[in-house]
Short mmCIF file of C-alpha atoms in Angstrom, two decimals:
data_model
loop_
_atom_site.label_atom_id
_atom_site.label_comp_id
_atom_site.label_asym_id
_atom_site.label_seq_id
_atom_site.Cartn_x
_atom_site.Cartn_y
_atom_site.Cartn_z
CA GLY A 53 0.39 -0.16 -0.41
CA ASP A 54 3.44 2.53 -0.01
CA LEU A 55 3.00 4.75 -3.32
CA CYS A 56 6.95 5.03 -2.34
CA THR A 57 8.00 1.59 -2.61
CA ILE A 58 8.64 -0.53 -5.61
CA GLY A 59 7.00 -4.68 -4.75
CA ILE A 60 8.98 -7.56 -6.67
CA CYS A 61 8.36 -11.22 -5.87
CA VAL A 62 11.94 -13.33 -5.02
CA GLU A 63 11.39 -17.26 -5.07
CA GLY A 64 8.18 -16.25 -3.95
CA SER A 65 8.62 -13.80 -1.13
CA CYS A 66 7.86 -10.18 -1.88
CA ILE A 67 10.22 -7.79 -0.97
CA TYR A 68 10.07 -4.17 -1.54
CA GLU A 69 12.15 -1.70 -2.53
CA PRO A 70 11.90 2.07 -1.37
CA ILE A 71 11.87 4.58 -4.94
CA VAL A 72 15.15 6.01 -4.46
CA CYS A 73 14.70 10.36 -5.37
CA ASP A 74 18.24 11.98 -6.18
CA ASP A 75 18.96 14.93 -8.39
CA GLY A 76 22.24 15.47 -7.57
CA ASP A 77 21.99 18.83 -6.04
CA LEU A 78 23.48 18.61 -2.42
CA CYS A 79 21.51 22.25 -1.88
CA THR A 80 17.63 20.34 -2.01
CA THR A 81 16.52 18.01 0.06
CA ASP A 82 14.85 14.75 -2.20
CA ALA A 83 12.24 12.64 -0.83
CA CYS A 84 9.26 10.37 -2.51
CA VAL A 85 5.95 11.51 -1.58
CA ASP A 86 2.83 9.44 -3.12
CA GLY A 87 4.64 8.01 -5.06
CA GLU A 88 6.84 11.31 -6.67
CA CYS A 89 10.38 12.02 -6.32
CA VAL A 90 10.45 15.87 -4.56
CA TYR A 91 12.91 18.06 -4.60
CA THR A 92 12.91 20.73 -1.88
CA PRO A 93 15.65 23.46 -1.81
CA ILE A 94 17.37 24.26 1.34
CA VAL A 95 16.30 28.20 2.55
CA CYS A 96 19.86 29.85 3.76
CA ASN A 97 18.35 32.75 5.70
CA ASP A 98 20.07 34.05 8.62
CA GLY A 99 17.92 37.38 9.10
CA ASP A 100 20.29 40.01 8.10
CA LEU A 101 18.76 41.91 5.27
CA CYS A 102 22.02 42.91 4.12
CA THR A 103 23.14 39.81 3.21
CA THR A 104 22.37 37.09 0.32
CA ASP A 105 21.22 34.16 1.45
CA ALA A 106 22.45 30.90 -0.72
CA CYS A 107 23.29 27.36 -0.11
CA VAL A 108 26.37 26.13 -1.83
CA ASP A 109 27.43 22.61 -2.26
CA GLY A 110 25.14 22.30 0.60
CA GLU A 111 26.67 24.55 2.84
CA CYS A 112 24.48 27.87 3.65
CA VAL A 113 26.84 30.83 2.46
CA TYR A 114 25.76 34.23 4.09
CA THR A 115 27.90 36.99 1.87
CA PRO A 116 27.93 41.09 2.95
CA ILE A 117 25.89 43.41 0.66
CA VAL A 118 28.83 45.48 -0.78
CA CYS A 119 28.13 48.95 -0.86
CA ASP A 120 30.55 51.29 -2.74
CA ASP A 121 29.60 54.53 -4.83
CA SER A 122 33.54 55.32 -5.87
CA ASP A 123 33.14 58.43 -3.74
CA PRO A 124 35.83 58.77 -1.64
CA CYS A 125 33.58 61.92 -0.25
CA THR A 126 30.89 59.36 1.14
CA THR A 127 30.53 56.79 3.47
CA ASP A 128 29.32 53.86 2.12
CA ALA A 129 26.60 51.26 3.93
CA CYS A 130 23.96 49.08 3.59
CA VAL A 131 21.47 50.03 6.19
CA ASP A 132 18.14 47.67 5.99
CA GLY A 133 19.01 46.00 2.76
CA GLU A 134 19.43 49.63 1.53
CA CYS A 135 22.96 51.51 0.22
CA VAL A 136 23.82 54.51 2.02
CA TYR A 137 26.30 56.98 1.48
CA THR A 138 26.67 59.32 3.70
CA PRO A 139 28.63 62.58 2.90
CA ILE A 140 32.43 63.37 4.51
CA PRO A 141 31.77 66.72 6.19
CA ASP A 142 34.85 69.33 4.96
CA CYS A 143 35.80 65.94 2.57
CA GLY A 144 38.42 68.34 -0.04
CA GLY A 145 38.63 71.23 1.99
CA PRO A 146 41.31 73.05 2.65
CA CYS A 147 43.50 70.29 2.90
CA VAL A 148 43.53 66.82 0.64
CA PRO A 149 41.72 63.70 3.11
CA PHE A 150 43.99 61.38 3.76
CA ILE A 151 41.97 58.98 1.52
CA CYS A 152 43.47 60.72 -1.16
CA ASN A 153 47.09 61.28 -0.22
CA ASP A 154 49.22 58.90 -2.29
CA GLY A 155 51.91 59.34 0.25
CA ASN A 156 54.51 61.02 -2.29
CA PRO A 157 55.62 64.85 -2.27
CA CYS A 158 56.22 65.02 -5.95
CA THR A 159 52.02 64.47 -6.90
CA ILE A 160 49.18 66.80 -5.61
CA ASP A 161 46.59 64.92 -4.47
CA ILE A 162 43.31 66.23 -5.22
CA ILE A 163 39.02 65.49 -5.07
CA SER A 164 37.66 65.71 -8.22
CA GLY A 165 33.92 65.03 -9.04
CA GLY A 166 34.40 62.49 -6.04
CA VAL A 167 37.84 60.35 -7.41
CA CYS A 168 41.13 61.21 -6.65
CA THR A 169 43.70 62.40 -9.09
CA HIS A 170 47.13 62.46 -8.51
CA THR A 171 49.33 64.98 -10.48
CA PRO A 172 53.22 64.66 -10.66
CA ILE A 173 55.02 67.67 -9.54
CA VAL A 174 58.19 68.32 -12.15
CA ASN A 175 59.08 71.05 -10.21
CA ASP A 176 58.84 72.57 -6.59
CA PRO A 177 57.59 76.41 -6.78
CA ASN A 178 59.24 79.26 -5.57
CA TYR A 179 58.38 80.66 -2.12
CA LEU A 180 59.55 82.92 0.37
CA ARG A 181 60.36 81.68 3.71
CA VAL A 182 59.87 83.74 7.03
CA VAL A 183 61.29 83.28 10.18
CA ASN A 184 60.39 84.58 13.33
CA PHE A 185 63.21 83.67 15.96
CA GLN A 186 61.96 86.16 19.17
CA GLN A 187 58.63 86.69 20.39
CA SER A 188 57.64 90.32 19.63
CA TRP A 189 56.24 92.33 17.14
CA ARG A 190 57.91 92.49 13.39
CA LYS A 191 56.42 92.61 9.91
CA LEU A 192 57.60 91.78 7.03
CA ARG A 193 57.36 94.38 4.14
CA ILE A 194 56.91 92.84 0.24
CA GLY A 195 56.81 95.91 -2.66
CA SER A 196 54.89 94.94 -5.88
CA THR A 197 58.13 95.17 -7.97
CA ALA A 198 61.71 93.96 -7.39
CA SER A 199 62.85 98.07 -7.53
CA GLY A 200 61.69 99.32 -4.03
CA LEU A 201 58.71 99.47 -1.58
CA TRP A 202 56.87 102.44 -3.51
CA THR A 203 56.01 101.80 -6.67
CA LYS A 204 52.38 101.86 -7.01
CA VAL A 205 49.94 99.31 -8.21
CA ASN A 206 45.80 99.23 -9.07
CA ALA A 207 45.11 96.00 -7.57
CA SER A 208 40.77 96.44 -8.17
CA ALA A 209 41.25 96.89 -11.64
CA GLY A 210 38.84 94.50 -13.48
CA GLY A 211 36.28 94.22 -9.71
CA ASN A 212 39.32 92.32 -7.96
CA ASN A 213 37.65 92.13 -4.62
CA GLU A 214 39.80 89.93 -2.00
CA ILE A 215 43.15 89.47 -1.41
CA CYS A 216 44.07 85.73 -1.51
CA ILE A 217 47.41 84.72 0.20
CA THR A 218 48.70 81.01 -0.21
CA VAL A 219 50.99 79.97 2.89
CA ARG A 220 51.98 77.12 4.80
CA ASP A 221 52.80 76.62 8.76
CA PRO A 222 55.87 73.45 7.63
CA LEU A 223 56.68 73.36 11.52
CA GLY A 224 53.01 73.43 12.85
CA THR A 225 53.85 76.37 15.31
CA ALA A 226 52.23 79.74 14.17
CA ASP A 227 49.70 81.08 15.87
CA TRP A 228 47.63 82.50 13.59
CA SER A 229 45.64 84.45 15.63
CA ARG A 230 48.73 87.03 16.39
CA LEU A 231 49.90 87.23 12.73
CA GLN A 232 48.08 90.16 10.58
CA PHE A 233 47.76 91.48 7.04
CA ARG A 234 48.28 95.15 6.59
CA PRO A 235 47.98 96.70 2.84
CA GLN A 236 50.69 99.73 2.67
CA GLY A 237 51.64 99.76 6.39
CA SER A 238 48.17 100.46 7.67
CA THR A 239 47.83 100.89 11.73
CA THR A 240 43.90 100.88 11.65
CA THR A 241 42.84 98.77 8.47
CA PHE A 242 43.86 94.89 8.95
CA VAL A 243 42.60 91.75 9.40
CA VAL A 244 43.94 88.84 11.57
CA ILE A 245 44.91 85.61 9.47
CA GLY A 246 43.24 83.30 12.13
CA ASP A 247 40.24 85.23 11.60
CA TYR A 248 39.51 84.00 7.68
CA LEU A 249 41.67 80.57 7.90
CA PRO A 250 39.23 77.78 6.17
CA ALA A 251 37.82 75.31 8.14
CA GLY A 252 39.24 71.73 8.77
CA ILE A 253 42.83 73.87 8.94
CA GLU A 254 43.65 72.46 12.35
CA ASP A 255 43.73 68.85 10.56
CA CYS A 256 46.64 70.20 8.43
CA PRO A 257 48.65 72.79 9.40
CA THR A 258 51.63 72.00 7.51
CA ASP A 259 50.24 71.93 4.01
CA TRP A 260 49.38 74.56 1.81
CA ILE A 261 46.33 76.55 1.93
CA GLU A 262 45.10 79.69 0.65
CA ILE A 263 43.55 82.37 2.80
CA CYS A 264 41.11 84.92 1.52
CA PHE A 265 39.65 88.69 2.60
CA PRO A 266 37.72 90.28 0.89
CA TYR A 267 38.05 94.24 0.53
CA SER A 268 35.50 94.78 2.80
CA ALA A 269 37.29 93.66 5.88
CA PHE A 270 39.43 96.96 5.24
CA PRO A 271 37.04 99.69 5.86
CA GLY A 272 38.22 102.67 4.00
CA ARG A 273 40.48 101.41 1.99
CA THR A 274 41.14 101.67 -1.51
CA PHE A 275 43.28 99.21 -3.38
CA THR A 276 44.01 101.46 -6.57
CA ASP A 277 47.25 102.30 -5.45
CA ILE A 278 48.87 99.78 -3.01
CA SER A 279 52.30 99.73 -2.89
CA TYR A 280 53.22 97.20 -0.30
CA ILE A 281 51.88 95.25 2.21
CA GLU A 282 53.06 94.28 5.42
CA LEU A 283 52.45 90.18 5.70
CA PRO A 284 52.76 88.54 8.26
CA PHE A 285 52.78 91.21 11.35
CA SER A 286 53.08 89.68 14.08
CA ASN A 287 51.57 91.24 17.15
CA GLY A 288 53.16 89.64 20.22
CA ALA A 289 53.87 86.08 18.51
CA GLY A 290 56.17 83.08 19.70
CA ALA A 291 59.23 82.09 17.43
CA PHE A 292 57.54 80.59 13.99
CA GLU A 293 58.22 79.88 10.76
CA ILE A 294 56.05 80.53 7.44
CA HIS A 295 56.61 80.01 4.22
CA ILE A 296 54.37 82.35 1.21
CA LEU A 297 53.86 80.57 -1.70
CA LYS A 298 51.28 83.54 -3.50
CA VAL A 299 49.70 86.92 -2.56
CA GLU A 300 46.75 87.62 -5.18
CA PHE A 301 44.75 90.32 -5.78
CA LYS A 302 41.51 87.99 -7.20
CA GLY A 303 37.11 88.10 -7.88
CA GLY A 304 37.12 90.60 -10.88
CA THR A 305 38.10 89.78 -14.55
CA THR A 306 41.74 90.77 -14.32
CA PRO A 307 43.04 89.13 -11.08
CA TYR A 308 46.55 90.83 -10.34
CA LEU A 309 48.92 88.57 -9.02
CA PHE A 310 51.29 90.76 -6.51
CA PHE A 311 53.79 88.38 -5.91
CA GLY A 312 54.43 84.32 -7.07
CA ASP A 313 54.94 82.04 -9.50
CA THR A 314 56.95 83.81 -12.21
CA LYS A 315 56.82 86.77 -10.59
CA THR A 316 58.83 85.58 -6.78
CA ASN A 317 61.72 88.90 -7.45
CA ASN A 318 59.51 91.25 -5.39
CA TYR A 319 62.10 93.82 -2.95
CA HIS A 320 60.69 92.78 0.96
CA ASP A 321 62.57 93.77 3.95
CA GLY A 322 62.17 92.64 7.06
CA GLN A 323 62.94 95.71 9.28
CA SER A 324 60.59 97.28 11.90
CA GLY A 325 63.35 98.78 14.45
CA SER A 326 66.78 97.85 15.55
CA GLY A 327 67.04 94.19 16.56
CA SER A 328 63.47 93.17 15.72
CA ALA A 329 63.58 91.87 11.82
CA LEU A 330 61.25 89.31 10.41
CA PHE A 331 64.62 86.84 8.41
CA ALA A 332 62.96 86.46 4.85
CA GLU A 333 65.06 84.86 1.59
CA LEU A 334 63.68 83.60 -1.77
CA ILE A 335 63.73 79.45 -1.78
CA VAL A 336 64.99 78.66 -5.37
CA GLY A 337 62.38 75.93 -6.71
CA GLY A 338 63.95 72.25 -8.10
CA PRO A 339 63.61 69.21 -9.27
CA CYS A 340 61.00 67.55 -7.26
CA GLY A 341 62.30 66.17 -3.64
CA VAL A 342 65.50 67.74 -4.42
CA ALA A 343 66.95 69.68 -1.42
CA PRO A 344 65.23 73.11 -2.01
CA LYS A 345 68.50 75.96 -2.95
CA MET A 346 69.48 78.84 -1.36
CA SER A 347 70.12 82.32 -3.38
CA ASP A 348 74.04 82.21 -4.45
CA SER A 349 75.14 84.64 -1.38
CA ASP A 350 74.55 82.32 0.79
CA LEU A 351 76.13 79.63 -1.04
CA ASN A 352 79.47 81.20 -0.74
CA THR A 353 82.21 80.66 1.54
CA GLY A 354 83.00 84.53 2.66
CA ILE A 355 82.27 87.15 4.60
CA HIS A 356 78.59 88.04 5.77
CA ASN A 357 79.92 92.33 6.00
CA MET A 358 76.90 94.00 8.36
CA SER A 359 76.76 98.15 9.03
CA SER A 360 74.74 98.69 12.53
CA GLU A 361 74.61 100.91 15.34
CA ILE A 362 76.74 98.38 16.99
CA GLY A 363 79.55 99.11 14.39
CA ASN A 364 80.74 97.33 11.31
CA ILE A 365 80.49 93.67 11.72
CA GLN A 366 82.14 90.64 10.03
CA VAL A 367 80.93 87.04 10.13
CA TYR A 368 82.64 84.21 8.50
CA PRO A 369 83.03 81.67 6.80
CA ILE A 370 79.46 81.55 5.69
CA PRO A 371 78.22 78.53 5.48
CA PHE A 372 80.53 77.53 8.53
CA ASN A 373 80.78 73.96 9.76
CA GLU A 374 82.77 73.73 12.77
CA MET A 375 83.65 77.35 13.54
CA LEU A 376 82.56 80.51 13.63
CA LYS A 377 84.88 84.34 13.65
CA VAL A 378 82.68 87.22 14.40
CA GLU A 379 84.68 90.69 14.56
CA PHE A 380 82.94 93.53 14.74
CA GLU A 381 84.06 97.69 15.98
CA ALA A 382 82.83 99.48 19.28
CA GLY A 383 82.82 102.66 19.78
CA GLY A 384 83.16 102.23 23.42
CA GLU A 385 84.17 99.60 26.59
CA GLY A 386 81.99 97.12 28.08
CA GLN A 387 80.79 93.27 28.04
CA ALA A 388 79.05 91.69 24.66
CA PHE A 389 77.19 88.71 24.01
CA VAL A 390 77.22 86.59 21.10
CA ARG A 391 74.92 83.79 20.48
CA VAL A 392 73.42 81.21 17.85
CA LEU A 393 69.92 80.60 18.07
CA ASP A 394 68.06 77.89 15.60
CA ILE A 395 65.00 79.13 13.75
CA LEU A 396 62.65 78.72 17.05
CA GLY A 397 64.99 81.10 19.37
CA GLN A 398 66.66 78.89 21.55
CA VAL A 399 70.22 79.50 22.16
CA VAL A 400 72.24 76.69 21.28
CA LYS A 401 76.10 78.08 21.20
CA THR A 402 76.92 81.25 23.52
CA GLU A 403 80.53 83.51 24.26
CA SER A 404 80.66 86.39 25.99
CA ILE A 405 83.95 89.33 25.49
CA GLU A 406 84.83 92.18 27.37
CA TYR A 407 84.76 95.04 24.38
CA VAL A 408 86.73 97.55 24.19
CA THR A 409 86.96 100.64 21.24
CA GLY A 410 88.27 99.58 18.44
CA ASN A 411 88.48 95.81 16.58
CA ASN A 412 87.31 93.42 18.11
CA GLN A 413 86.87 89.16 17.90
CA VAL A 414 86.10 86.36 19.23
CA THR A 415 85.28 82.61 17.79
CA LEU A 416 82.67 79.79 18.87
CA GLN A 417 83.52 76.56 18.54
CA PHE A 418 80.98 73.73 17.31
CA ASP A 419 82.30 70.16 17.97
CA GLY A 420 79.85 69.02 15.49
CA ILE A 421 76.59 69.32 17.83
CA LEU A 422 74.89 71.42 15.36
CA ALA A 423 72.92 69.88 12.44
CA GLU A 424 72.78 71.72 8.89
CA GLY A 425 70.68 74.08 8.60
CA MET A 426 70.11 77.99 9.16
CA TYR A 427 70.35 79.44 12.46
CA PHE A 428 71.08 83.31 13.51
CA LEU A 429 73.82 85.05 15.11
CA GLN A 430 72.69 87.67 17.63
CA LEU A 431 75.71 90.03 18.55
CA ASP A 432 73.95 91.93 22.16
CA THR A 433 75.79 94.70 23.84
CA GLY A 434 73.33 95.39 26.54
CA ASP A 435 72.09 98.61 24.79
CA LYS A 436 71.91 97.40 21.21
CA VAL A 437 71.06 93.66 19.52
CA GLU A 438 71.43 93.01 15.94
CA HIS A 439 71.04 89.66 13.86
CA ILE A 440 72.71 88.27 11.33
CA LYS A 441 71.21 84.70 8.97
CA LEU A 442 73.42 81.67 9.23
CA TYR A 443 73.77 78.44 7.43
CA LYS A 444 75.33 75.52 9.39
CA SER A 445 77.15 72.77 6.23
CA ARG A 446 77.18 69.17 6.53
#
């Protein structure tokens, strides 16, 4: 009476053989029902809408659903079976986020249309290196031409209405809230650079950033006759080093490049009174990844001559290595201190001398204690202080 067996007689005895159902598929359960073979698929379901569930070779496999819109500025996730793409705040802002940084200093990493691009840099650009190694207020004046500070230009031509500077803080030490931008020496119309920093800059303080100020930030100031700017003007700032890549007047049909790119021979000085100079030098860009070049005068092994309130000063050799000699003329007698400072104003070597009227000389020995790079000589006679830029060679 069982439809799922087959009865046969063998030597006078009835034998009932079960009907065998087997479709060869490990992902079905096979059975005879009312004389018919029935093949039922194995159901795999983990209850998670964000997996695809399947039977493979008799085993349940649960594969997560992958959500990817190829946009590095979104976080991609599956939520209740649906792909959700959430924008990353400030992604692609003032600095390139880590997701687009290929770690190669010789490429410019940019997010464009949700896609990372890496453009090779053949040559590093020229830039102005500015160093303040003492806390005080100091300024750097940059002229519009190479000839001096007083050649006037019309920076409003073509409807320009904002000033943009491209700078970086290579050591991460600049206090932007203490640094100001002043057009043509104005004491009443200036901006605090820190008030105009792009959002998110705290995540990438050492990258090149563009900071823009509208003309309206300088009440009563016109920009039809700009001859120089003061940048940076430090108001009680501590030691810092910043690099200035570009200064441009923008917003109209005819942007005016004040400094940068092919125009980096502008006249500049760091004087704001005796002993309070901001040091500035043009760093000449070369093939990417090669150490930057100093000016020819900095590379000469020779004597630095300086006429100052103290008297004539000679320092040699520049660059120096294990020994540095300082000679200076004095109009009286007293005690002087000769110090070598690093770019953060830390004293790395000091000598004292009882100076007399006429020529005086002091020799500083270093015995391999200093790393290669830029330093400053400070000659302090008590009532007068002078500074001279130095380079330490290998």
